[in-house]
């Protein structure tokens, strides 16, 4: 489970506890301290090898598999396979299937035993993991460079010869159900954050949480699972990303050898054609908290797609509102007014639609309803009041620092390319994001804030353990 303060989507195959923090950045993926408020932002040169993706090479095999490669110096290599299948592709009444297959892909294949992929990576000093999101399921590993070819064989084997049988289905379904119990049912605020997509989206399949639910997983059959695998786990629905130390000619030969012979199915890939409509009116909901010691409030607005020209502006707005202890929400609601003990804001921008989500977990003695207007006021202030140059520079510096650090490792480079390819439709967008961020101005941030927050309809969600709280619209 990737540590994510708002969206309780299953992310890592290893079970980790979801946190409730100040928010994560879109450009970086890691929370960074606020830094000194007097930080000075200076444009960076993007010609240094570590900062550039100029060596990115793209190739598409005859069977539709997309290959992205970026060579770097060093002794390790990252191998990643990103499938264009996520929670939005789960069949009706079968939520959690994409997440289920994240787990099943580590089971046996025609020529590999259960957990053999772990042995092929971890026993040579490497690592592997996977995550599922709304638009994708990604598998990644890092190994010494001289172990690249065996990993390519293993990934091709998982793609083409996975054993989808009742025993593997039953064992991994039990694991996913336990993950749901831990991250949604046992976590005091798990039910609240799990409800965000269902309350934020009106029609789009993003309404279904990626983690699924126990009832629909129990109702699934082996035939359901087999059909899902055949529909989405295929070369023309995948992106293979290699970043790190490799010889380009030997890599191309190995990719052709192991992946080139995998058949491209004749049937089209099933895709939903539903388009999320514009929300026309405000809504309010109250959710009953079974174990939360403090009440909470969530505010949800519609946001743009991840491929929008405004994605970087929303990353910057997110940092200004919720990045670190000196961010606007923390300063106002936690320090100054002492209304909340935890706050956050996240721009959840997916490939086909997006949400903007602010939250506050109340301080002792506060009520959920009393958090709504103060939280909304602080978000709206970013659109309406001046933003000091030093505040803007600090937020830019935070985002750029984290984004550049991510570029220092083969795994980080691969993740940047995969995210850009699947969310923005163009792997080269990973290179442009640095320039986009540097060029942002106060007017860019306030323009998207006015359009999406001030002029957009809002969903208010109150979460409380008080006896009067009940699930439903207020």
Coordinates of C-alpha atoms in Angstrom, one line a residue:
X1 CA 0.0 0.0 0.0
X2 CA 1.6 3.3 -1.1
X3 CA 1.4 5.8 1.7
X4 CA -1.3 8.2 0.5
X5 CA -3.1 10.6 2.8
X6 CA -6.3 10.8 0.8
X7 CA -6.8 8.1 -1.8
X8 CA -6.8 4.7 -0.1
X9 CA -6.0 2.9 -3.4
X10 CA -3.9 -0.3 -2.9
X11 CA -0.4 0.4 -4.2
X12 CA 2.3 -1.8 -3.0
X13 CA 2.1 -5.6 -2.8
X14 CA 3.8 -5.4 0.6
X15 CA 1.2 -4.4 3.2
X16 CA 2.0 -1.0 4.7
X17 CA -0.3 1.1 6.8
X18 CA -1.9 4.1 5.0
X19 CA -1.1 7.4 6.6
X20 CA -3.0 10.6 7.1
X21 CA -0.6 13.4 6.4
X22 CA -0.1 16.8 4.8
X23 CA -0.3 15.6 1.2
X24 CA 2.0 14.2 -1.5
X25 CA 3.2 16.0 -4.6
X26 CA 2.2 15.1 -8.1
X27 CA 5.6 15.8 -9.6
X28 CA 7.7 14.0 -6.9
X29 CA 5.8 11.4 -4.9
X30 CA 7.5 12.1 -1.6
X31 CA 6.8 14.6 1.1
X32 CA 9.5 17.2 1.8
X33 CA 10.0 19.6 4.6
X34 CA 8.9 23.2 4.2
X35 CA 12.4 24.7 4.2
X36 CA 13.2 28.3 5.0
X37 CA 10.5 30.8 3.9
X38 CA 13.2 33.0 2.3
X39 CA 14.3 30.3 -0.1
X40 CA 15.3 31.7 -3.5
X41 CA 14.3 30.0 -6.7
X42 CA 16.7 30.1 -9.6
X43 CA 16.1 28.5 -13.0
X44 CA 18.0 25.2 -13.5
X45 CA 20.1 24.1 -16.4
X46 CA 18.5 20.9 -17.8
X47 CA 21.5 19.9 -19.9
X48 CA 23.3 17.9 -17.3
X49 CA 23.0 14.1 -17.9
X50 CA 21.3 13.5 -14.5
X51 CA 18.5 16.0 -15.2
X52 CA 17.9 15.1 -18.9
X53 CA 15.9 12.4 -20.5
X54 CA 17.3 13.2 -23.9
X55 CA 18.6 9.6 -24.2
X56 CA 15.0 8.3 -24.0
X57 CA 14.3 5.8 -26.8
X58 CA 10.9 4.5 -27.8
X59 CA 10.2 1.4 -29.9
X60 CA 6.9 -0.5 -30.5
X61 CA 7.1 -4.2 -31.2
X62 CA 4.9 -5.9 -33.9
X63 CA 2.6 -7.3 -31.2
X64 CA 2.0 -3.8 -29.8
X65 CA 4.3 -3.8 -26.8
X66 CA 5.8 -0.4 -26.2
X67 CA 9.4 -0.3 -25.1
X68 CA 11.0 2.7 -23.4
X69 CA 14.7 2.7 -22.5
X70 CA 17.0 5.2 -20.8
X71 CA 20.6 4.3 -20.2
X72 CA 22.4 5.6 -17.1
X73 CA 25.8 5.1 -15.5
X74 CA 26.1 2.6 -12.6
X75 CA 25.8 -1.1 -11.9
X76 CA 22.1 -1.7 -11.6
X77 CA 19.1 -1.7 -13.9
X78 CA 15.4 -1.2 -13.3
X79 CA 12.9 -3.4 -15.3
X80 CA 9.3 -2.2 -15.1
X81 CA 6.1 -3.4 -16.9
X82 CA 3.2 -1.0 -16.8
X83 CA -0.2 -2.4 -17.9
X84 CA -3.0 -0.1 -18.9
X85 CA -5.4 -1.6 -16.5
X86 CA -6.5 -0.2 -13.2
X87 CA -9.5 0.2 -11.0
X88 CA -11.5 1.9 -13.8
X89 CA -11.4 -1.3 -15.8
X90 CA -12.8 -3.5 -13.1
X91 CA -16.0 -5.3 -14.3
X92 CA -19.3 -4.1 -13.0
X93 CA -20.0 -5.8 -9.7
X94 CA -16.4 -7.0 -9.5
X95 CA -14.4 -4.1 -8.1
X96 CA -10.9 -4.9 -7.0
X97 CA -10.0 -7.2 -9.9
X98 CA -7.0 -5.1 -11.1
X99 CA -5.7 -5.0 -7.6
X100 CA -6.3 -8.8 -7.3
X101 CA -4.1 -9.4 -10.4
X102 CA -1.3 -7.2 -8.9
X103 CA -1.0 -10.0 -6.4
X104 CA -1.7 -13.0 -8.7
X105 CA 1.2 -12.0 -11.0
X106 CA 3.6 -13.1 -8.4
X107 CA 2.2 -16.7 -8.4
X108 CA 3.4 -19.6 -10.6
X109 CA 3.5 -19.6 -14.4
X110 CA 4.1 -22.4 -16.8
X111 CA 7.8 -22.3 -16.2
X112 CA 8.2 -20.5 -12.8
X113 CA 7.1 -21.7 -9.4
X114 CA 5.2 -19.6 -6.8
X115 CA 7.3 -16.7 -5.5
X116 CA 10.2 -17.6 -8.0
X117 CA 10.2 -14.0 -9.2
X118 CA 11.1 -12.9 -5.6
X119 CA 14.0 -15.4 -5.6
X120 CA 15.3 -14.1 -9.0
X121 CA 15.4 -10.5 -7.7
X122 CA 15.9 -10.6 -3.9
X123 CA 18.4 -13.4 -3.9
X124 CA 20.8 -11.5 -6.1
X125 CA 20.6 -8.3 -4.0
X126 CA 17.8 -6.7 -5.9
X127 CA 14.2 -5.8 -5.0
X128 CA 10.7 -6.0 -6.6
X129 CA 7.3 -4.7 -5.9
X130 CA 4.1 -3.6 -7.6
X131 CA 1.2 -1.1 -7.3
X132 CA -2.3 -0.7 -8.7
X133 CA -4.0 2.7 -9.3
X134 CA -7.1 3.9 -11.2
X135 CA -5.4 3.8 -14.6
X136 CA -2.6 1.3 -14.3
X137 CA -1.0 -1.7 -12.7
X138 CA 2.8 -1.5 -12.6
X139 CA 5.4 -4.1 -11.7
X140 CA 9.0 -3.0 -11.0
X141 CA 12.3 -4.4 -9.9
X142 CA 15.9 -3.4 -9.6
X143 CA 18.7 -5.9 -10.0
X144 CA 22.4 -5.9 -10.8
X145 CA 22.9 -5.1 -14.4
X146 CA 24.3 -8.6 -15.2
X147 CA 20.9 -10.1 -14.2
X148 CA 18.9 -8.1 -16.7
X149 CA 18.3 -10.9 -19.2
X150 CA 16.8 -13.4 -16.7
X151 CA 14.4 -10.7 -15.5
X152 CA 13.3 -10.0 -19.1
X153 CA 12.5 -13.6 -19.5
X154 CA 10.6 -13.8 -16.3
X155 CA 8.5 -10.7 -17.1
X156 CA 7.6 -12.2 -20.5
X157 CA 6.8 -15.4 -18.8
X158 CA 4.4 -13.7 -16.4
X159 CA 2.8 -11.8 -19.3
X160 CA 2.2 -14.9 -21.4
X161 CA 2.0 -18.0 -19.2
X162 CA 0.5 -17.0 -15.8
X163 CA -1.3 -19.9 -14.1
X164 CA -4.8 -18.6 -13.4
X165 CA -6.3 -21.5 -11.3
X166 CA -8.6 -21.8 -8.3
X167 CA -5.8 -22.3 -5.8
X168 CA -3.9 -19.1 -6.8
X169 CA -7.2 -17.2 -7.0
X170 CA -8.3 -18.3 -3.6
X171 CA -5.0 -17.6 -1.9
X172 CA -4.6 -14.1 -3.3
X173 CA -8.2 -13.2 -2.8
X174 CA -7.7 -13.9 0.9
X175 CA -4.7 -11.6 0.9
X176 CA -6.6 -8.7 -0.8
X177 CA -9.5 -9.1 1.6
X178 CA -7.2 -8.9 4.6
X179 CA -5.6 -5.8 3.0
X180 CA -9.1 -4.2 2.8
X181 CA -9.7 -5.1 6.5
X182 CA -6.5 -3.4 7.6
X183 CA -6.6 -0.3 5.4
X184 CA -10.3 0.4 5.3
X185 CA -12.1 -1.3 8.2
X186 CA -9.4 -1.2 10.9
X187 CA -7.9 2.3 10.1
X188 CA -9.9 4.9 12.0
X189 CA -10.2 7.1 8.9
X190 CA -10.1 4.3 6.3
X191 CA -13.8 4.5 5.6
X192 CA -13.6 8.2 5.1
X193 CA -10.8 8.2 2.5
X194 CA -12.2 5.1 0.8
X195 CA -15.4 7.0 0.2
X196 CA -13.8 9.9 -1.7
X197 CA -14.1 8.5 -5.3
X198 CA -17.7 7.3 -4.8
X199 CA -18.7 10.8 -3.5
X200 CA -16.4 12.8 -5.8
X201 CA -17.2 11.1 -9.2
X202 CA -20.8 11.0 -10.5
X203 CA -20.6 8.5 -13.4
X204 CA -17.0 7.5 -14.3
X205 CA -15.7 4.1 -13.2
X206 CA -13.2 6.0 -11.0
X207 CA -16.1 6.0 -8.6
X208 CA -15.1 2.5 -7.5
X209 CA -12.2 2.4 -5.1
X210 CA -9.2 0.5 -6.5
X211 CA -9.0 -1.8 -3.5
X212 CA -12.5 -3.2 -4.2
X213 CA -14.6 -4.7 -1.4
X214 CA -15.0 -8.0 0.3
X215 CA -18.6 -8.7 -1.0
X216 CA -17.7 -8.3 -4.7
X217 CA -14.4 -10.3 -4.3
X218 CA -16.4 -13.1 -2.7
X219 CA -18.9 -13.1 -5.5
X220 CA -16.1 -13.5 -8.2
X221 CA -15.6 -16.8 -10.0
X222 CA -12.6 -18.3 -11.6
X223 CA -14.1 -17.6 -15.0
X224 CA -14.4 -13.9 -14.2
X225 CA -10.8 -13.8 -13.2
X226 CA -9.6 -15.7 -16.3
X227 CA -11.6 -13.4 -18.6
X228 CA -10.1 -10.3 -16.9
X229 CA -6.6 -11.6 -17.4
X230 CA -7.2 -12.4 -21.1
X231 CA -8.7 -9.0 -21.7
X232 CA -5.9 -6.8 -20.2
X233 CA -2.7 -8.7 -19.6
X234 CA -1.4 -8.7 -23.2
X235 CA 1.5 -7.1 -25.0
X236 CA -0.5 -4.4 -26.8
X237 CA -1.8 -3.1 -23.4
X238 CA 1.7 -2.9 -21.8
X239 CA 4.7 -0.6 -21.6
X240 CA 8.1 -2.2 -20.9
X241 CA 10.5 0.3 -19.3
X242 CA 14.3 -0.3 -18.9
X243 CA 16.4 2.3 -17.1
X244 CA 19.9 1.9 -15.9
X245 CA 23.1 0.2 -17.0
X246 CA 22.6 -1.9 -20.2
X247 CA 24.0 -2.4 -23.6
X248 CA 21.4 -1.2 -26.1
X249 CA 22.0 -3.8 -28.8
X250 CA 21.9 -6.7 -26.4
X251 CA 18.8 -5.3 -24.8
X252 CA 16.9 -5.0 -28.1
X253 CA 17.9 -8.6 -29.0
X254 CA 16.7 -9.9 -25.6
X255 CA 13.4 -8.0 -25.7
X256 CA 12.7 -9.4 -29.2
X257 CA 13.6 -12.9 -28.1
X258 CA 11.4 -13.0 -25.0
X259 CA 8.6 -10.6 -25.8
X260 CA 8.4 -10.6 -29.6
X261 CA 6.8 -14.0 -29.9
X262 CA 3.9 -13.2 -27.4
X263 CA 0.7 -13.2 -29.5
X264 CA -1.4 -10.1 -29.8
X265 CA -5.0 -11.1 -29.2
X266 CA -7.4 -10.3 -32.0
X267 CA -10.2 -9.1 -29.7
X268 CA -10.2 -5.4 -28.8
X269 CA -9.3 -4.3 -25.3
X270 CA -12.5 -3.5 -23.4
X271 CA -12.7 0.2 -22.4
X272 CA -15.5 2.1 -20.8
X273 CA -16.8 5.1 -22.8
X274 CA -18.4 6.9 -19.9
X275 CA -17.4 10.5 -19.5
X276 CA -17.5 12.3 -16.2
X277 CA -20.1 15.2 -16.4
X278 CA -19.5 18.6 -14.9
X279 CA -20.9 18.8 -11.4
X280 CA -23.6 21.4 -11.3
X281 CA -24.5 21.7 -7.6
X282 CA -23.0 21.4 -4.2
X283 CA -23.7 18.4 -2.0
X284 CA -23.2 17.5 1.6
X285 CA -22.8 14.1 3.1
X286 CA -22.3 12.8 6.7
X287 CA -20.5 9.5 7.3
X288 CA -20.5 7.6 10.5
X289 CA -17.1 7.0 12.0
X290 CA -17.0 3.7 13.9
X291 CA -13.6 4.1 15.6
X292 CA -12.2 7.6 14.9
X293 CA -11.4 9.4 18.1
X294 CA -11.6 12.8 16.4
X295 CA -14.1 14.1 13.7
X296 CA -12.9 15.0 10.2
X297 CA -14.1 16.9 7.2
X298 CA -13.4 16.5 3.5
X299 CA -14.0 18.9 0.6
X300 CA -14.0 17.7 -3.0
X301 CA -14.0 19.6 -6.2
X302 CA -13.6 18.4 -9.8
X303 CA -10.2 18.8 -11.3
X304 CA -8.6 18.4 -14.7
X305 CA -7.1 15.3 -16.3
X306 CA -3.5 14.5 -15.7
X307 CA -2.6 15.4 -19.2
X308 CA -4.0 18.9 -18.9
X309 CA -1.7 21.8 -19.4
X310 CA -2.8 22.9 -15.9
X311 CA -1.5 19.7 -14.2
X312 CA 1.8 21.5 -13.1
X313 CA -0.2 24.5 -11.8
X314 CA -2.2 22.1 -9.6
X315 CA 1.0 20.5 -8.3
X316 CA 2.2 23.9 -7.2
X317 CA -1.1 24.8 -5.7
X318 CA -1.0 21.5 -3.7
X319 CA 2.4 22.3 -2.4
X320 CA 1.4 25.8 -1.4
X321 CA -1.6 24.5 0.5
X322 CA -0.3 21.4 2.2
X323 CA 3.5 20.7 1.7
X324 CA 5.1 20.8 5.1
X325 CA 4.4 22.4 8.5
X326 CA 4.7 25.9 7.1
X327 CA 2.1 25.3 4.4
X328 CA -1.1 27.4 4.3
X329 CA -3.5 24.8 5.7
X330 CA -1.1 23.7 8.5
X331 CA -0.3 27.3 9.5
X332 CA -4.0 28.4 9.6
X333 CA -5.9 25.4 10.9
X334 CA -3.3 23.6 13.1
X335 CA -1.1 26.4 14.4
X336 CA -3.1 29.6 14.4
X337 CA -6.7 28.5 14.9
X338 CA -6.0 25.1 16.5
X339 CA -9.1 23.6 14.8
X340 CA -7.3 20.6 13.4
X341 CA -4.6 18.2 14.3
X342 CA -3.9 17.1 10.7
X343 CA -4.7 18.7 7.3
X344 CA -4.0 18.0 3.7
X345 CA -4.8 18.8 0.1
X346 CA -4.3 16.5 -2.9
X347 CA -4.9 17.0 -6.6
X348 CA -5.8 13.5 -7.7
X349 CA -5.4 13.9 -11.5
X350 CA -6.1 10.7 -13.4
X351 CA -5.9 10.0 -17.2
X352 CA -9.6 10.7 -17.8
X353 CA -10.8 13.0 -15.0
X354 CA -9.6 14.4 -11.7
X355 CA -10.6 15.4 -8.2
X356 CA -9.2 18.0 -5.8
X357 CA -9.5 16.9 -2.2
X358 CA -8.9 18.9 1.0
X359 CA -9.2 17.3 4.5
X360 CA -8.9 18.2 8.1
X361 CA -8.9 15.9 11.1
X362 CA -10.3 17.9 14.1
X363 CA -8.5 18.9 17.3
X364 CA -10.0 17.7 20.6
X365 CA -13.4 19.2 21.3
X366 CA -14.1 20.2 17.6
X367 CA -17.1 19.0 15.6
X368 CA -16.9 17.8 12.0
X369 CA -19.4 20.5 10.8
X370 CA -17.3 23.2 12.3
X371 CA -14.3 22.2 10.1
X372 CA -16.0 22.7 6.8
X373 CA -16.0 26.4 6.4
X374 CA -12.6 27.1 7.8
X375 CA -11.1 24.5 5.5
X376 CA -12.9 25.9 2.5
X377 CA -11.9 29.4 3.4
X378 CA -8.2 28.6 3.5
X379 CA -8.3 26.9 0.1
X380 CA -10.2 29.8 -1.4
X381 CA -7.8 32.3 0.0
X382 CA -5.1 30.9 -2.4
X383 CA -7.3 32.0 -5.3
X384 CA -8.3 35.4 -4.0
X385 CA -5.4 36.9 -2.0
X386 CA -1.8 37.8 -3.0
X387 CA 0.8 35.0 -3.0
X388 CA 4.2 36.3 -1.8
X389 CA 7.1 35.7 -4.2
X390 CA 9.1 34.0 -1.5
X391 CA 6.2 31.6 -0.8
X392 CA 5.9 30.7 -4.4
X393 CA 9.7 30.2 -4.8
X394 CA 9.8 28.0 -1.7
X395 CA 7.0 25.7 -3.1
X396 CA 8.7 25.5 -6.5
X397 CA 12.0 24.6 -4.9
X398 CA 10.4 21.9 -2.8
X399 CA 8.8 20.3 -5.9
X400 CA 11.9 20.6 -8.1
X401 CA 14.2 19.2 -5.4
X402 CA 12.0 16.1 -5.0
X403 CA 11.6 15.7 -8.7
X404 CA 15.3 15.9 -9.4
X405 CA 16.1 13.4 -6.6
X406 CA 13.7 11.0 -8.2
X407 CA 15.8 11.2 -11.4
X408 CA 18.9 10.0 -9.6
X409 CA 18.0 6.3 -9.6
X410 CA 17.0 3.9 -12.4
X411 CA 13.8 3.0 -10.6
X412 CA 12.9 6.7 -10.2
X413 CA 13.5 7.4 -13.9
X414 CA 11.4 4.4 -14.8
X415 CA 8.5 5.5 -12.6
X416 CA 8.6 9.0 -14.1
X417 CA 8.4 7.6 -17.6
X418 CA 5.6 5.1 -16.8
X419 CA 3.5 7.8 -15.1
X420 CA 3.9 10.2 -18.0
X421 CA 3.2 7.5 -20.6
X422 CA 0.0 6.2 -18.9
X423 CA -1.4 9.3 -17.3
X424 CA -0.4 12.0 -19.9
X425 CA -0.2 9.8 -22.9
X426 CA 3.4 10.7 -23.7
X427 CA 6.5 9.5 -22.0
X428 CA 8.4 12.6 -23.1
X429 CA 6.2 14.6 -20.8
X430 CA 8.4 13.5 -18.0
X431 CA 11.1 15.7 -19.4
X432 CA 8.9 18.7 -19.9
X433 CA 7.5 18.8 -16.4
X434 CA 10.6 20.5 -15.0
X435 CA 10.4 23.3 -17.5
X436 CA 6.6 23.6 -17.0
X437 CA 7.1 24.0 -13.3
X438 CA 9.8 26.6 -13.6
X439 CA 7.6 28.8 -15.9
X440 CA 4.6 28.9 -13.5
X441 CA 3.5 32.2 -12.1
X442 CA 1.1 33.3 -9.4
X443 CA -1.5 34.0 -12.1
X444 CA -1.3 30.4 -13.3
X445 CA -2.0 29.1 -9.8
X446 CA -4.9 31.5 -9.2
X447 CA -6.4 31.0 -12.6
X448 CA -6.9 27.2 -12.0
X449 CA -8.0 27.9 -8.5
X450 CA -10.7 30.3 -9.6
X451 CA -11.9 28.0 -12.4
X452 CA -12.0 24.7 -10.5
X453 CA -12.6 25.8 -6.8
X454 CA -14.3 29.2 -6.8
X455 CA -16.5 28.5 -9.9
X456 CA -16.8 24.7 -9.3
X457 CA -19.4 22.8 -7.3
X458 CA -18.2 21.4 -4.0
X459 CA -18.9 18.1 -2.1
X460 CA -18.7 18.5 1.7
X461 CA -18.2 15.3 3.7
X462 CA -18.4 15.2 7.5
X463 CA -17.1 12.3 9.4
X464 CA -18.0 11.8 13.1
X465 CA -18.5 9.1 15.7
X466 CA -21.3 11.1 17.4
X467 CA -24.6 9.1 17.7
X468 CA -26.4 11.5 15.4
X469 CA -24.0 10.9 12.5
X470 CA -25.4 8.6 9.9
X471 CA -24.4 7.6 6.4
X472 CA -26.1 9.6 3.8
X473 CA -26.7 13.1 2.5
X474 CA -27.1 15.8 5.1

